[in-house]
Amino acid sequence: VADRVSKETRSKIMRSIQSKDTEPEVIVRKILTGLGYRYRLHKKDLPGRPDIVFIGRKKAIFINGCFWHMHEGCVYAQMPESAFWKKKLTDNKARDKRAATALEERGWLSTTIWECELKNRQNVIETLINFLGPPTR
Ligand SMILES: [Zn+2]
């Protein structure tokens, strides 16, 4: 898929993605809306309270910060030395795994979009389409 925005807009987008106050979830929602998907937010009665859900498709998306959810092999997910943080972050990761399994047991599929992946929007778009299937309409 070719980039439909100018170089200037692209660099603005990249800067906004990297800026601290840009919420990754908002970026993913904008991408999904742009692609024509219809979704719901924070389904509280589902395991792990996924950030974005597609009820008809029974698919859920988690948008995770690399550090807080210990993205494997990611430069932003360096495990701190402190025992307190080690436990907290290891617990977070274990909770994420349990949520994905619990969703599967209910017949739901889930995927995770990592914060660092948003630097390459094209890849995120492909990941979303592969996971969700084509948008209706
Ligand atoms: Zn990462």
PDB file of C-alpha atoms and ligand atoms in Angstrom:
ATOM      1  CA  VAL A   1       0.000   0.000   0.000  1.00  0.00           C
ATOM      2  CA  ALA A   2       1.477   3.337  -1.006  1.00  0.00           C
ATOM      3  CA  ASP A   3       1.764   6.167   1.436  1.00  0.00           C
ATOM      4  CA  ARG A   4      -1.066   8.576   0.745  1.00  0.00           C
ATOM      5  CA  VAL A   5       0.291  11.498   2.701  1.00  0.00           C
ATOM      6  CA  SER A   6       3.031  13.984   1.845  1.00  0.00           C
ATOM      7  CA  LYS A   7       6.513  13.751   3.299  1.00  0.00           C
ATOM      8  CA  GLU A   8       5.765  16.714   5.499  1.00  0.00           C
ATOM      9  CA  THR A   9       2.552  15.229   6.850  1.00  0.00           C
ATOM     10  CA  ARG A  10       4.309  11.933   7.331  1.00  0.00           C
ATOM     11  CA  SER A  11       6.988  13.487   9.500  1.00  0.00           C
ATOM     12  CA  LYS A  12       4.300  15.290  11.470  1.00  0.00           C
ATOM     13  CA  ILE A  13       2.565  11.973  12.016  1.00  0.00           C
ATOM     14  CA  MET A  14       5.806  10.353  13.118  1.00  0.00           C
ATOM     15  CA  ARG A  15       6.551  13.181  15.511  1.00  0.00           C
ATOM     16  CA  SER A  16       3.091  12.969  16.996  1.00  0.00           C
ATOM     17  CA  ILE A  17       3.428   9.221  17.412  1.00  0.00           C
ATOM     18  CA  GLN A  18       6.659   9.665  19.295  1.00  0.00           C
ATOM     19  CA  SER A  19       5.494  12.539  21.447  1.00  0.00           C
ATOM     20  CA  LYS A  20       4.789  11.676  25.043  1.00  0.00           C
ATOM     21  CA  ASP A  21       1.203  12.799  25.208  1.00  0.00           C
ATOM     22  CA  THR A  22       0.004  10.877  22.182  1.00  0.00           C
ATOM     23  CA  GLU A  23      -1.966   7.934  23.369  1.00  0.00           C
ATOM     24  CA  PRO A  24      -1.220   4.801  21.368  1.00  0.00           C
ATOM     25  CA  GLU A  25      -4.811   3.742  21.730  1.00  0.00           C
ATOM     26  CA  VAL A  26      -6.047   6.905  20.036  1.00  0.00           C
ATOM     27  CA  ILE A  27      -3.703   6.285  17.121  1.00  0.00           C
ATOM     28  CA  VAL A  28      -4.951   2.725  16.657  1.00  0.00           C
ATOM     29  CA  ARG A  29      -8.571   3.873  16.879  1.00  0.00           C
ATOM     30  CA  LYS A  30      -7.954   6.464  14.183  1.00  0.00           C
ATOM     31  CA  ILE A  31      -6.338   3.852  11.954  1.00  0.00           C
ATOM     32  CA  LEU A  32      -9.290   1.480  12.438  1.00  0.00           C
ATOM     33  CA  THR A  33     -11.838   4.195  11.738  1.00  0.00           C
ATOM     34  CA  GLY A  34      -9.883   5.221   8.634  1.00  0.00           C
ATOM     35  CA  LEU A  35      -9.968   1.630   7.400  1.00  0.00           C
ATOM     36  CA  GLY A  36     -13.730   1.445   7.937  1.00  0.00           C
ATOM     37  CA  TYR A  37     -13.849  -0.914  10.913  1.00  0.00           C
ATOM     38  CA  ARG A  38     -16.509  -0.560  13.548  1.00  0.00           C
ATOM     39  CA  TYR A  39     -15.459  -1.360  17.071  1.00  0.00           C
ATOM     40  CA  ARG A  40     -16.237  -0.935  20.734  1.00  0.00           C
ATOM     41  CA  LEU A  41     -13.955   0.205  23.500  1.00  0.00           C
ATOM     42  CA  HIS A  42     -12.969  -1.428  26.783  1.00  0.00           C
ATOM     43  CA  LYS A  43     -15.294  -4.344  27.063  1.00  0.00           C
ATOM     44  CA  LYS A  44     -15.278  -4.726  30.816  1.00  0.00           C
ATOM     45  CA  ASP A  45     -16.935  -8.114  30.959  1.00  0.00           C
ATOM     46  CA  LEU A  46     -14.188  -9.737  28.891  1.00  0.00           C
ATOM     47  CA  PRO A  47     -10.982 -11.168  30.396  1.00  0.00           C
ATOM     48  CA  GLY A  48      -8.220  -8.592  30.545  1.00  0.00           C
ATOM     49  CA  ARG A  49     -10.605  -5.765  29.544  1.00  0.00           C
ATOM     50  CA  PRO A  50      -9.336  -5.472  25.967  1.00  0.00           C
ATOM     51  CA  ASP A  51      -8.829  -1.927  24.684  1.00  0.00           C
ATOM     52  CA  ILE A  52     -10.769  -2.455  21.464  1.00  0.00           C
ATOM     53  CA  VAL A  53     -13.260  -5.192  20.677  1.00  0.00           C
ATOM     54  CA  PHE A  54     -15.095  -6.417  17.595  1.00  0.00           C
ATOM     55  CA  ILE A  55     -18.128  -8.180  18.963  1.00  0.00           C
ATOM     56  CA  GLY A  56     -19.404  -9.695  15.713  1.00  0.00           C
ATOM     57  CA  ARG A  57     -15.959 -11.013  14.836  1.00  0.00           C
ATOM     58  CA  LYS A  58     -15.180 -12.070  18.427  1.00  0.00           C
ATOM     59  CA  LYS A  59     -11.818 -10.393  18.213  1.00  0.00           C
ATOM     60  CA  ALA A  60     -10.064  -8.204  20.723  1.00  0.00           C
ATOM     61  CA  ILE A  61      -7.079  -5.893  20.575  1.00  0.00           C
ATOM     62  CA  PHE A  62      -4.801  -4.962  23.418  1.00  0.00           C
ATOM     63  CA  ILE A  63      -2.659  -1.872  22.987  1.00  0.00           C
ATOM     64  CA  ASN A  64       0.277  -2.273  25.294  1.00  0.00           C
ATOM     65  CA  GLY A  65       3.075  -0.057  26.450  1.00  0.00           C
ATOM     66  CA  CYS A  66       6.363  -1.880  25.857  1.00  0.00           C
ATOM     67  CA  PHE A  67       7.732  -1.248  29.319  1.00  0.00           C
ATOM     68  CA  TRP A  68       4.616  -1.916  31.386  1.00  0.00           C
ATOM     69  CA  HIS A  69       3.837  -5.119  29.566  1.00  0.00           C
ATOM     70  CA  MET A  70       7.445  -6.213  28.988  1.00  0.00           C
ATOM     71  CA  HIS A  71       7.431  -6.491  25.200  1.00  0.00           C
ATOM     72  CA  GLU A  72       9.791  -9.395  24.525  1.00  0.00           C
ATOM     73  CA  GLY A  73      13.015  -8.447  22.824  1.00  0.00           C
ATOM     74  CA  CYS A  74      12.057  -4.762  22.717  1.00  0.00           C
ATOM     75  CA  VAL A  75      14.559  -2.015  23.523  1.00  0.00           C
ATOM     76  CA  TYR A  76      11.875  -0.178  25.515  1.00  0.00           C
ATOM     77  CA  ALA A  77      11.319  -3.154  27.774  1.00  0.00           C
ATOM     78  CA  GLN A  78      14.488  -3.357  29.829  1.00  0.00           C
ATOM     79  CA  MET A  79      13.752  -5.116  33.104  1.00  0.00           C
ATOM     80  CA  PRO A  80      14.727  -2.846  36.005  1.00  0.00           C
ATOM     81  CA  GLU A  81      17.049  -4.095  38.742  1.00  0.00           C
ATOM     82  CA  SER A  82      14.662  -3.454  41.611  1.00  0.00           C
ATOM     83  CA  ALA A  83      12.922  -6.564  42.936  1.00  0.00           C
ATOM     84  CA  PHE A  84       9.696  -4.593  43.366  1.00  0.00           C
ATOM     85  CA  TRP A  85       9.538  -3.589  39.715  1.00  0.00           C
ATOM     86  CA  LYS A  86      10.689  -6.982  38.531  1.00  0.00           C
ATOM     87  CA  LYS A  87       7.763  -8.583  40.313  1.00  0.00           C
ATOM     88  CA  LYS A  88       5.271  -5.965  39.173  1.00  0.00           C
ATOM     89  CA  LEU A  89       6.282  -6.192  35.521  1.00  0.00           C
ATOM     90  CA  THR A  90       6.507  -9.988  35.560  1.00  0.00           C
ATOM     91  CA  ASP A  91       3.008 -10.073  37.085  1.00  0.00           C
ATOM     92  CA  ASN A  92       1.712  -7.744  34.352  1.00  0.00           C
ATOM     93  CA  LYS A  93       3.043 -10.049  31.673  1.00  0.00           C
ATOM     94  CA  ALA A  94       1.588 -13.131  33.349  1.00  0.00           C
ATOM     95  CA  ARG A  95      -1.795 -11.385  33.612  1.00  0.00           C
ATOM     96  CA  ASP A  96      -1.704 -10.553  29.891  1.00  0.00           C
ATOM     97  CA  LYS A  97      -1.059 -14.217  29.037  1.00  0.00           C
ATOM     98  CA  ARG A  98      -3.897 -15.369  31.273  1.00  0.00           C
ATOM     99  CA  ALA A  99      -6.269 -12.870  29.663  1.00  0.00           C
ATOM    100  CA  ALA A 100      -5.407 -14.079  26.148  1.00  0.00           C
ATOM    101  CA  THR A 101      -5.977 -17.697  27.200  1.00  0.00           C
ATOM    102  CA  ALA A 102      -9.253 -16.864  28.946  1.00  0.00           C
ATOM    103  CA  LEU A 103     -10.465 -15.043  25.838  1.00  0.00           C
ATOM    104  CA  GLU A 104      -9.577 -18.051  23.691  1.00  0.00           C
ATOM    105  CA  GLU A 105     -11.577 -20.305  25.998  1.00  0.00           C
ATOM    106  CA  ARG A 106     -14.577 -18.098  25.292  1.00  0.00           C
ATOM    107  CA  GLY A 107     -14.028 -18.358  21.569  1.00  0.00           C
ATOM    108  CA  TRP A 108     -12.361 -14.966  21.188  1.00  0.00           C
ATOM    109  CA  LEU A 109      -9.108 -14.229  19.420  1.00  0.00           C
ATOM    110  CA  SER A 110      -6.876 -11.455  20.634  1.00  0.00           C
ATOM    111  CA  THR A 111      -3.803  -9.667  19.431  1.00  0.00           C
ATOM    112  CA  THR A 112      -1.507  -7.054  20.887  1.00  0.00           C
ATOM    113  CA  ILE A 113      -0.386  -3.860  19.227  1.00  0.00           C
ATOM    114  CA  TRP A 114       2.793  -2.687  20.919  1.00  0.00           C
ATOM    115  CA  GLU A 115       3.565   0.965  21.433  1.00  0.00           C
ATOM    116  CA  CYS A 116       6.878   0.673  19.558  1.00  0.00           C
ATOM    117  CA  GLU A 117       5.104  -0.796  16.519  1.00  0.00           C
ATOM    118  CA  LEU A 118       3.225   2.456  16.014  1.00  0.00           C
ATOM    119  CA  LYS A 119       6.392   3.980  14.608  1.00  0.00           C
ATOM    120  CA  ASN A 120       5.650   1.982  11.508  1.00  0.00           C
ATOM    121  CA  ARG A 121       2.009   2.661  10.802  1.00  0.00           C
ATOM    122  CA  GLN A 122       2.028   0.681   7.593  1.00  0.00           C
ATOM    123  CA  ASN A 123       2.976  -2.469   9.491  1.00  0.00           C
ATOM    124  CA  VAL A 124       0.288  -1.808  12.064  1.00  0.00           C
ATOM    125  CA  ILE A 125      -2.298  -1.439   9.299  1.00  0.00           C
ATOM    126  CA  GLU A 126      -1.237  -4.760   7.799  1.00  0.00           C
ATOM    127  CA  THR A 127      -1.289  -6.446  11.204  1.00  0.00           C
ATOM    128  CA  LEU A 128      -4.803  -5.152  11.844  1.00  0.00           C
ATOM    129  CA  ILE A 129      -6.160  -6.225   8.472  1.00  0.00           C
ATOM    130  CA  ASN A 130      -4.549  -9.664   8.773  1.00  0.00           C
ATOM    131  CA  PHE A 131      -5.978 -10.119  12.235  1.00  0.00           C
ATOM    132  CA  LEU A 132      -9.460  -8.739  11.603  1.00  0.00           C
ATOM    133  CA  GLY A 133     -10.096  -9.695   8.031  1.00  0.00           C
ATOM    134  CA  PRO A 134     -11.338  -7.083   5.570  1.00  0.00           C
ATOM    135  CA  PRO A 135     -13.608  -4.342   6.913  1.00  0.00           C
ATOM    136  CA  THR A 136     -17.259  -4.731   5.960  1.00  0.00           C
ATOM    137  CA  ARG A 137     -18.528  -2.387   3.241  1.00  0.00           C
TER     138      ARG A 137
HETATM  139 ZN    ZN B   1       8.143  -2.713  22.001  1.00  0.00          ZN
END
